[in-house]
Amino acid sequence: MKTIALLPALLLLGACSTAQKETATTPPSLKDAFADSFLIGAALNTDCTNGLDPATDSLVSLHFNSIVAENCMKSEKINPSEGVYEWDDADNFVNYGTERGMKIIGHTLLWHSQLAPWFPLDSAGNNVTPDVMKQRIANHISTVMTRYKGKIHGWDVVNEAILEDGSYRKSPFYEILGEEFIPFAFSCAAAADPDAELYLNDYSMASPAKRETYLKIIADLKARGIRIDGIGMQGHMGMDYPDFAEFEKSIEEYGKAGVGVMITEWDMSALPTVNQGANVADTTAFNKLLNPYPDGLPEDIDREWNERMGRMMDMFMRHADVITRVTAWGTDDSKSWKNDWPMKGRTEYPLLFSRSLTPKPFLNKYLNK
Ligand code: G3I
């Protein structure tokens, strides 16, 4: 009798411990947490996509449903000399994402930085003519996009074209072709892969002047019937920037302009701000004051950092109707470019995962919802 009476309780206990086991073996993931809101992505370096970093692979496979190439698709890497293409790393990156069913983002087709040195110059070292520049842009975009046609979800077609004051960056593309280089690049990209999304991508997107220029460019492309699908608002942030209200206004204004909004390259420096931009050419001499926490973040700074990141994530959630993707610029803190910028040897804490690969506390409310 006793045994029979105990049976339901024992069965229940068994069910509970099975459920607990399942919960314990399947940690909550960011991609599930944000599934109803937007894609959640990370920039990957070649160690991960070339199979040399299994720990990062596990983290990425669990948490992210989108990836972007941190460096291997930039022109100096993929097209180092005229007519010469180095595909290995980019192929591995694309295969990595394809095998895991991820939305793959190509970064980037036209960018002044890490631009292959041959690209804007003739054999005498002078800028090429506008016609030659157009031909080179068309060839580069067509060759790279065609190789990955059908596999890449979206491309950063033009990266960092506008300065904080709203003027055009005096890049070789601008010097040779003027403002027309942007519509030209988007036309080439649309022709190369009609199914890939096409984006503009830039940092300091809280700047009102920059916002105005990008809104004009978007309106101009649309008026001319040239396809643009989204704008990437690079999220390189710090403890005292960007202005949250202006950043949010940019999200709203771009949304109203009829393009998808992506928070790209998200990271928030926890160290004193040296420079608000993201130009790797800006370096300062090594200074211990600029590397104040080599052994870990003090509790109060860690709390403040998590509070700021949480407020940002809440902002992204408020605008999930227009935000299509949020992508971190790296995986764990050890993988951030910010450890080397604006000087080498900084110990930074800007990403969503700590060096021990655990999610940062601000994510808990989403992961445990
Ligand atoms: O690959 C070489 C390696 O062969 C060499 O031994 C080593 C020596 O320093 O350098 C390696 O190249 C480095 C490359 O990263 C790969 O690690 C470059 O020096 C270094 O400058 C390069 O930095 C990248 C930077 O873009 C270049 O402009 C960062 O990793 C990358 O995170 C950063 O990303 C940019 C985005 O593309 C655009 N927005 C801003 C963002 C931050 O600057």
Tab-separated table of C-alpha atoms and ligand atoms in Angstrom:
chain	number	residue	atom	x	y	z
A	1	MET	CA	0.000	0.000	0.000
A	2	LYS	CA	2.703	2.375	1.095
A	3	THR	CA	4.649	1.698	-2.075
A	4	ILE	CA	1.599	2.339	-4.248
A	5	ALA	CA	0.861	5.600	-2.408
A	6	LEU	CA	4.436	6.742	-2.918
A	7	LEU	CA	4.499	5.929	-6.606
A	8	PRO	CA	3.037	9.198	-7.978
A	9	ALA	CA	5.400	11.202	-5.795
A	10	LEU	CA	8.384	9.178	-7.000
A	11	LEU	CA	7.309	9.581	-10.630
A	12	LEU	CA	6.990	13.324	-10.076
A	13	LEU	CA	10.435	13.457	-8.517
A	14	GLY	CA	11.815	11.555	-11.488
A	15	ALA	CA	10.169	13.982	-13.901
A	16	CYS	CA	11.553	16.937	-11.963
A	17	SER	CA	15.085	15.654	-11.965
A	18	THR	CA	14.872	14.911	-15.715
A	19	ALA	CA	13.632	18.446	-16.321
A	20	GLN	CA	16.402	19.847	-14.134
A	21	LYS	CA	18.975	17.802	-16.011
A	22	GLU	CA	17.688	19.138	-19.322
A	23	THR	CA	17.781	22.706	-18.041
A	24	ALA	CA	21.281	22.150	-16.728
A	25	THR	CA	22.585	20.713	-19.982
A	26	THR	CA	20.933	23.271	-22.281
A	27	PRO	CA	22.056	26.723	-21.200
A	28	PRO	CA	19.840	29.591	-22.299
A	29	SER	CA	21.061	31.275	-25.464
A	30	LEU	CA	21.043	34.845	-26.716
A	31	LYS	CA	19.601	33.748	-30.046
A	32	ASP	CA	16.567	32.266	-28.278
A	33	ALA	CA	16.285	35.230	-25.920
A	34	PHE	CA	16.089	37.710	-28.803
A	35	ALA	CA	14.380	35.468	-31.367
A	36	ASP	CA	11.216	37.584	-31.439
A	37	SER	CA	13.135	40.855	-31.676
A	38	PHE	CA	16.174	40.751	-33.968
A	39	LEU	CA	19.106	38.674	-35.124
A	40	ILE	CA	21.953	38.579	-32.667
A	41	GLY	CA	25.432	38.415	-34.138
A	42	ALA	CA	29.149	38.562	-33.510
A	43	ALA	CA	32.234	39.450	-35.509
A	44	LEU	CA	34.531	36.472	-35.881
A	45	ASN	CA	38.247	36.331	-36.442
A	46	THR	CA	39.873	33.661	-38.555
A	47	ASP	CA	40.997	31.520	-35.586
A	48	CYS	CA	37.363	30.640	-34.971
A	49	THR	CA	36.312	30.100	-38.578
A	50	ASN	CA	39.517	28.230	-39.496
A	51	GLY	CA	38.813	25.693	-36.746
A	52	LEU	CA	41.590	26.794	-34.361
A	53	ASP	CA	39.419	27.977	-31.463
A	54	PRO	CA	36.897	25.307	-30.382
A	55	ALA	CA	35.903	27.182	-27.199
A	56	THR	CA	34.821	30.243	-29.184
A	57	ASP	CA	33.157	27.982	-31.730
A	58	SER	CA	30.986	26.454	-28.966
A	59	LEU	CA	30.058	29.866	-27.624
A	60	VAL	CA	29.214	31.235	-31.082
A	61	SER	CA	27.249	28.143	-32.100
A	62	LEU	CA	25.161	28.317	-28.927
A	63	HIS	CA	24.453	32.039	-28.777
A	64	PHE	CA	24.553	33.682	-32.209
A	65	ASN	CA	22.457	33.348	-35.346
A	66	SER	CA	24.449	35.835	-37.405
A	67	ILE	CA	28.161	36.362	-37.997
A	68	VAL	CA	30.276	39.011	-39.686
A	69	ALA	CA	33.872	38.796	-40.845
A	70	GLU	CA	36.069	40.952	-38.621
A	71	ASN	CA	38.874	41.286	-41.182
A	72	CYS	CA	39.073	38.545	-43.813
A	73	MET	CA	36.789	40.168	-46.402
A	74	LYS	CA	38.431	43.595	-46.388
A	75	SER	CA	40.021	44.476	-49.713
A	76	GLU	CA	43.662	44.308	-48.536
A	77	LYS	CA	43.020	40.718	-47.398
A	78	ILE	CA	40.747	39.394	-50.120
A	79	ASN	CA	42.012	41.362	-53.150
A	80	PRO	CA	45.623	42.293	-52.267
A	81	SER	CA	46.760	42.956	-55.862
A	82	GLU	CA	44.852	43.730	-59.008
A	83	GLY	CA	43.202	40.550	-60.275
A	84	VAL	CA	44.532	38.532	-57.306
A	85	TYR	CA	42.025	37.148	-54.824
A	86	GLU	CA	42.875	35.322	-51.593
A	87	TRP	CA	39.729	33.353	-50.840
A	88	ASP	CA	40.780	30.826	-48.206
A	89	ASP	CA	39.849	32.693	-45.025
A	90	ALA	CA	36.672	34.174	-46.494
A	91	ASP	CA	35.598	30.766	-47.847
A	92	ASN	CA	36.112	29.227	-44.402
A	93	PHE	CA	34.143	32.051	-42.807
A	94	VAL	CA	31.221	31.595	-45.218
A	95	ASN	CA	31.286	27.790	-44.858
A	96	TYR	CA	31.334	28.139	-41.068
A	97	GLY	CA	28.170	30.238	-41.079
A	98	THR	CA	26.462	28.146	-43.749
A	99	GLU	CA	27.059	24.887	-41.853
A	100	ARG	CA	25.474	26.419	-38.750
A	101	GLY	CA	22.522	27.975	-40.574
A	102	MET	CA	23.542	31.527	-39.642
A	103	LYS	CA	22.807	34.810	-41.414
A	104	ILE	CA	26.187	35.759	-42.808
A	105	ILE	CA	27.239	39.381	-43.190
A	106	GLY	CA	29.984	40.452	-45.578
A	107	HIS	CA	32.210	43.249	-44.287
A	108	THR	CA	33.123	45.247	-46.281
A	109	LEU	CA	33.228	46.027	-49.998
A	110	LEU	CA	34.439	49.641	-50.011
A	111	TRP	CA	36.370	51.066	-47.072
A	112	HIS	CA	39.210	53.579	-47.001
A	113	SER	CA	40.956	51.664	-44.195
A	114	GLN	CA	42.597	48.331	-44.953
A	115	LEU	CA	42.076	49.290	-48.586
A	116	ALA	CA	44.391	47.276	-50.815
A	117	PRO	CA	47.184	49.752	-51.675
A	118	TRP	CA	46.927	49.099	-55.435
A	119	PHE	CA	43.225	49.940	-55.566
A	120	PRO	CA	43.265	53.733	-56.129
A	121	LEU	CA	46.693	54.063	-57.781
A	122	ASP	CA	48.171	53.747	-61.263
A	123	SER	CA	51.622	52.295	-61.972
A	124	ALA	CA	53.244	55.695	-61.342
A	125	GLY	CA	51.623	55.920	-57.915
A	126	ASN	CA	49.084	58.590	-58.866
A	127	ASN	CA	45.350	58.368	-58.354
A	128	VAL	CA	43.669	56.531	-61.226
A	129	THR	CA	41.132	58.294	-63.452
A	130	PRO	CA	37.419	58.187	-62.541
A	131	ASP	CA	36.787	55.644	-65.304
A	132	VAL	CA	39.495	53.292	-64.037
A	133	MET	CA	38.283	53.685	-60.466
A	134	LYS	CA	34.742	52.775	-61.536
A	135	GLN	CA	36.039	49.758	-63.381
A	136	ARG	CA	38.027	48.608	-60.318
A	137	ILE	CA	35.082	49.112	-57.978
A	138	ALA	CA	32.774	47.244	-60.355
A	139	ASN	CA	35.235	44.351	-60.736
A	140	HIS	CA	35.917	44.057	-57.027
A	141	ILE	CA	32.268	44.143	-55.999
A	142	SER	CA	31.139	41.825	-58.745
A	143	THR	CA	33.912	39.257	-58.183
A	144	VAL	CA	33.552	39.081	-54.398
A	145	MET	CA	29.761	39.129	-54.298
A	146	THR	CA	29.376	36.623	-57.110
A	147	ARG	CA	31.589	34.102	-55.309
A	148	TYR	CA	29.274	34.141	-52.299
A	149	LYS	CA	26.005	34.750	-54.116
A	150	GLY	CA	23.115	33.093	-52.339
A	151	LYS	CA	25.175	32.528	-49.199
A	152	ILE	CA	25.600	36.030	-47.821
A	153	HIS	CA	22.571	37.601	-46.171
A	154	GLY	CA	23.816	41.182	-46.429
A	155	TRP	CA	26.863	43.268	-47.318
A	156	ASP	CA	28.340	46.397	-45.814
A	157	VAL	CA	28.693	47.919	-49.272
A	158	VAL	CA	30.219	51.220	-48.167
A	159	ASN	CA	31.860	51.618	-44.779
A	160	GLU	CA	32.577	54.839	-42.892
A	161	ALA	CA	32.045	57.324	-45.720
A	162	ILE	CA	30.933	60.309	-43.641
A	163	LEU	CA	32.695	62.337	-40.948
A	164	GLU	CA	31.203	63.565	-37.658
A	165	ASP	CA	30.573	67.039	-39.134
A	166	GLY	CA	28.426	65.494	-41.863
A	167	SER	CA	30.948	66.037	-44.655
A	168	TYR	CA	32.231	63.258	-46.880
A	169	ARG	CA	35.431	61.546	-45.752
A	170	LYS	CA	38.213	62.417	-48.193
A	171	SER	CA	38.834	58.782	-49.041
A	172	PRO	CA	40.381	57.752	-52.354
A	173	PHE	CA	36.870	56.788	-53.521
A	174	TYR	CA	35.606	60.291	-52.787
A	175	GLU	CA	38.724	62.041	-54.094
A	176	ILE	CA	38.409	60.276	-57.423
A	177	LEU	CA	34.642	59.950	-57.915
A	178	GLY	CA	33.109	62.471	-55.520
A	179	GLU	CA	29.786	61.692	-53.841
A	180	GLU	CA	28.807	59.537	-56.794
A	181	PHE	CA	30.950	56.649	-55.541
A	182	ILE	CA	28.184	55.595	-53.149
A	183	PRO	CA	25.320	55.272	-55.686
A	184	PHE	CA	27.768	53.629	-58.082
A	185	ALA	CA	28.830	51.040	-55.500
A	186	PHE	CA	25.228	50.238	-54.570
A	187	SER	CA	24.274	49.839	-58.248
A	188	CYS	CA	27.162	47.404	-58.757
A	189	ALA	CA	26.209	45.478	-55.625
A	190	ALA	CA	22.521	45.238	-56.559
A	191	ALA	CA	23.490	43.881	-59.972
A	192	ALA	CA	25.937	41.356	-58.527
A	193	ASP	CA	23.488	39.732	-56.078
A	194	PRO	CA	19.853	40.845	-56.276
A	195	ASP	CA	19.009	38.778	-53.179
A	196	ALA	CA	21.679	40.070	-50.786
A	197	GLU	CA	20.771	42.989	-48.549
A	198	LEU	CA	22.869	46.102	-49.081
A	199	TYR	CA	23.981	48.390	-46.269
A	200	LEU	CA	25.772	51.587	-45.394
A	201	ASN	CA	27.731	51.219	-42.145
A	202	ASP	CA	29.428	53.845	-39.975
A	203	TYR	CA	30.436	54.830	-36.444
A	204	SER	CA	29.575	57.921	-34.328
A	205	MET	CA	25.995	57.584	-35.522
A	206	ALA	CA	24.645	59.734	-32.672
A	207	SER	CA	26.117	62.779	-34.438
A	208	PRO	CA	23.209	64.896	-35.761
A	209	ALA	CA	25.263	66.191	-38.716
A	210	LYS	CA	26.277	62.686	-39.737
A	211	ARG	CA	22.675	61.538	-39.386
A	212	GLU	CA	21.450	64.336	-41.686
A	213	THR	CA	23.941	63.397	-44.397
A	214	TYR	CA	23.053	59.701	-44.209
A	215	LEU	CA	19.353	60.540	-44.390
A	216	LYS	CA	20.066	62.557	-47.554
A	217	ILE	CA	22.074	59.710	-49.066
A	218	ILE	CA	19.297	57.207	-48.316
A	219	ALA	CA	16.674	59.534	-49.818
A	220	ASP	CA	18.841	60.136	-52.888
A	221	LEU	CA	19.428	56.414	-53.491
A	222	LYS	CA	15.732	55.680	-53.141
A	223	ALA	CA	14.753	58.602	-55.418
A	224	ARG	CA	17.074	57.208	-58.080
A	225	GLY	CA	15.693	53.700	-57.723
A	226	ILE	CA	18.972	52.346	-56.357
A	227	ARG	CA	18.422	49.697	-53.732
A	228	ILE	CA	19.567	50.199	-50.136
A	229	ASP	CA	18.186	47.824	-47.503
A	230	GLY	CA	19.679	48.975	-44.273
A	231	ILE	CA	21.958	51.182	-42.289
A	232	GLY	CA	24.485	49.810	-39.847
A	233	MET	CA	24.910	51.971	-36.777
A	234	GLN	CA	28.273	50.851	-35.458
A	235	GLY	CA	27.997	50.618	-31.695
A	236	HIS	CA	31.525	51.545	-30.621
A	237	MET	CA	30.756	53.129	-27.263
A	238	GLY	CA	32.375	54.149	-24.004
A	239	MET	CA	31.454	55.101	-20.447
A	240	ASP	CA	30.735	58.705	-21.474
A	241	TYR	CA	29.505	58.372	-25.052
A	242	PRO	CA	27.412	58.220	-27.171
A	243	ASP	CA	24.650	60.604	-26.205
A	244	PHE	CA	21.857	58.072	-25.627
A	245	ALA	CA	19.065	60.412	-26.742
A	246	GLU	CA	20.825	61.278	-30.008
A	247	PHE	CA	21.641	57.616	-30.656
A	248	GLU	CA	17.990	56.744	-30.153
A	249	LYS	CA	16.925	59.616	-32.412
A	250	SER	CA	19.155	58.197	-35.145
A	251	ILE	CA	17.491	54.777	-34.796
A	252	GLU	CA	14.083	56.442	-35.120
A	253	GLU	CA	15.028	58.679	-38.057
A	254	TYR	CA	16.620	55.860	-40.040
A	255	GLY	CA	13.586	53.706	-39.341
A	256	LYS	CA	11.319	56.453	-40.674
A	257	ALA	CA	13.526	56.730	-43.772
A	258	GLY	CA	12.377	53.235	-44.709
A	259	VAL	CA	15.542	51.202	-44.220
A	260	GLY	CA	16.298	48.435	-41.758
A	261	VAL	CA	18.428	49.547	-38.834
A	262	MET	CA	21.222	47.361	-37.555
A	263	ILE	CA	23.309	47.899	-34.469
A	264	THR	CA	26.648	46.703	-35.786
A	265	GLU	CA	30.099	46.450	-34.220
A	266	TRP	CA	28.721	46.789	-30.682
A	267	ASP	CA	31.250	47.127	-27.905
A	268	MET	CA	31.525	49.474	-24.937
A	269	SER	CA	34.893	50.400	-23.544
A	270	ALA	CA	35.021	50.171	-19.751
A	271	LEU	CA	38.235	52.203	-19.638
A	272	PRO	CA	38.738	55.979	-19.664
A	273	THR	CA	37.824	57.448	-23.045
A	274	VAL	CA	40.751	58.511	-25.189
A	275	ASN	CA	38.990	58.924	-28.494
A	276	GLN	CA	35.333	58.567	-29.394
A	277	GLY	CA	35.812	57.445	-32.980
A	278	ALA	CA	36.985	54.139	-34.331
A	279	ASN	CA	39.928	55.107	-36.486
A	280	VAL	CA	42.770	52.647	-35.911
A	281	ALA	CA	45.269	55.229	-37.136
A	282	ASP	CA	44.705	57.275	-33.962
A	283	THR	CA	47.157	55.930	-31.393
A	284	THR	CA	48.577	57.394	-28.206
A	285	ALA	CA	51.773	56.494	-26.416
A	286	PHE	CA	51.535	53.727	-23.885
A	287	ASN	CA	50.366	55.232	-20.639
A	288	LYS	CA	49.597	53.262	-17.504
A	289	LEU	CA	46.777	55.636	-16.747
A	290	LEU	CA	45.060	54.357	-19.864
A	291	ASN	CA	45.306	50.740	-18.791
A	292	PRO	CA	44.011	51.024	-15.244
A	293	TYR	CA	42.449	47.573	-14.744
A	294	PRO	CA	44.868	44.914	-16.039
A	295	ASP	CA	43.687	42.416	-13.385
A	296	GLY	CA	39.929	42.847	-13.628
A	297	LEU	CA	37.306	45.572	-13.461
A	298	PRO	CA	36.586	47.115	-10.054
A	299	GLU	CA	33.073	46.280	-8.873
A	300	ASP	CA	31.709	49.813	-9.230
A	301	ILE	CA	32.972	50.192	-12.812
A	302	ASP	CA	31.669	46.740	-13.699
A	303	ARG	CA	28.251	47.664	-12.294
A	304	GLU	CA	28.212	50.974	-14.163
A	305	TRP	CA	29.268	49.279	-17.417
A	306	ASN	CA	26.508	46.673	-17.079
A	307	GLU	CA	23.969	49.354	-16.296
A	308	ARG	CA	24.905	51.306	-19.450
A	309	MET	CA	24.869	48.184	-21.627
A	310	GLY	CA	21.501	47.199	-20.144
A	311	ARG	CA	20.068	50.631	-20.942
A	312	MET	CA	21.333	50.291	-24.506
A	313	MET	CA	19.877	46.808	-24.912
A	314	ASP	CA	16.558	48.097	-23.560
A	315	MET	CA	16.723	50.861	-26.180
A	316	PHE	CA	17.288	48.289	-28.922
A	317	MET	CA	14.305	46.288	-27.638
A	318	ARG	CA	12.127	49.426	-27.682
A	319	HIS	CA	12.907	49.736	-31.384
A	320	ALA	CA	12.747	46.088	-32.335
A	321	ASP	CA	10.179	47.060	-34.981
A	322	VAL	CA	12.947	48.665	-37.067
A	323	ILE	CA	16.094	46.999	-35.709
A	324	THR	CA	16.789	43.856	-37.674
A	325	ARG	CA	20.101	42.821	-36.111
A	326	VAL	CA	22.358	43.557	-33.157
A	327	THR	CA	25.953	42.448	-33.703
A	328	ALA	CA	28.795	42.573	-31.182
A	329	TRP	CA	32.270	43.353	-32.513
A	330	GLY	CA	33.813	40.188	-31.141
A	331	THR	CA	32.854	37.377	-28.809
A	332	ASP	CA	34.597	37.527	-25.400
A	333	ASP	CA	36.641	40.398	-23.986
A	334	SER	CA	39.947	38.854	-25.007
A	335	LYS	CA	38.895	39.006	-28.678
A	336	SER	CA	38.265	42.739	-28.869
A	337	TRP	CA	40.240	45.108	-31.109
A	338	LYS	CA	39.933	47.541	-28.204
A	339	ASN	CA	42.655	45.679	-26.292
A	340	ASP	CA	45.027	47.190	-28.868
A	341	TRP	CA	43.452	50.592	-29.384
A	342	PRO	CA	44.226	53.397	-29.006
A	343	MET	CA	47.379	51.760	-27.740
A	344	LYS	CA	48.574	48.185	-27.605
A	345	GLY	CA	48.464	46.296	-24.332
A	346	ARG	CA	45.258	47.622	-22.818
A	347	THR	CA	43.123	45.115	-20.939
A	348	GLU	CA	39.601	45.929	-22.075
A	349	TYR	CA	36.171	44.644	-21.071
A	350	PRO	CA	33.875	45.789	-23.894
A	351	LEU	CA	32.013	42.693	-25.097
A	352	LEU	CA	29.014	40.555	-24.189
A	353	PHE	CA	31.102	37.701	-22.749
A	354	SER	CA	33.901	37.782	-20.175
A	355	ARG	CA	37.301	36.203	-20.743
A	356	SER	CA	35.980	33.081	-19.021
A	357	LEU	CA	33.241	32.981	-21.714
A	358	THR	CA	30.379	33.743	-19.328
A	359	PRO	CA	27.621	36.163	-20.365
A	360	LYS	CA	27.878	39.594	-18.771
A	361	PRO	CA	25.349	40.260	-15.987
A	362	PHE	CA	23.258	42.756	-17.995
A	363	LEU	CA	22.198	39.875	-20.248
A	364	ASN	CA	20.747	37.811	-17.396
A	365	LYS	CA	17.347	39.433	-17.504
A	366	TYR	CA	17.015	38.378	-21.142
A	367	LEU	CA	18.602	34.962	-20.777
A	368	ASN	CA	16.516	34.032	-17.730
A	369	LYS	CA	13.206	35.523	-18.807
B	1	G3I	O1	46.889	39.928	-40.124
B	1	G3I	C1	47.996	40.663	-39.621
B	1	G3I	C2	49.056	39.718	-39.137
B	1	G3I	O2	49.542	38.989	-40.246
B	1	G3I	C3	50.174	40.524	-38.467
B	1	G3I	O3	51.106	39.627	-37.928
B	1	G3I	C4	49.626	41.407	-37.376
B	1	G3I	C5	50.691	42.295	-36.754
B	1	G3I	O4	50.116	43.353	-36.019
B	1	G3I	O5	48.644	42.240	-37.931
B	1	G3I	C6	47.552	41.521	-38.486
B	1	G3I	O6	46.626	42.428	-38.994
B	1	G3I	C7	45.871	43.137	-38.060
B	1	G3I	C8	44.406	42.791	-38.290
B	1	G3I	O7	43.593	43.582	-37.476
B	1	G3I	C9	44.098	41.308	-37.992
B	1	G3I	O8	44.325	41.044	-36.649
B	1	G3I	C10	46.090	44.613	-38.283
B	1	G3I	O9	47.421	44.955	-37.904
B	1	G3I	C11	45.110	45.423	-37.476
B	1	G3I	O10	45.221	46.798	-37.850
B	1	G3I	C12	43.703	44.948	-37.785
B	1	G3I	O11	42.816	45.701	-36.999
B	1	G3I	C13	41.470	45.597	-37.408
B	1	G3I	C14	40.980	46.977	-37.796
B	1	G3I	O12	39.583	46.951	-38.060
B	1	G3I	C15	41.720	47.434	-39.047
B	1	G3I	O13	41.242	48.560	-39.560
B	1	G3I	C16	40.669	45.086	-36.210
B	1	G3I	O14	41.026	43.718	-35.978
B	1	G3I	C17	39.181	45.163	-36.523
B	1	G3I	O15	38.455	44.851	-35.358
B	1	G3I	C18	38.842	46.596	-36.936
B	1	G3I	O16	37.470	46.648	-37.239
B	1	G3I	C19	36.959	47.914	-37.651
B	1	G3I	C20	35.830	47.618	-38.629
B	1	G3I	O17	36.294	46.827	-39.685
B	1	G3I	C21	35.215	48.917	-39.154
B	1	G3I	N1	34.816	49.786	-38.080
B	1	G3I	C22	35.817	50.065	-37.053
B	1	G3I	C23	36.370	48.746	-36.493
B	1	G3I	C24	37.391	49.061	-35.395
B	1	G3I	O18	38.482	49.775	-35.890
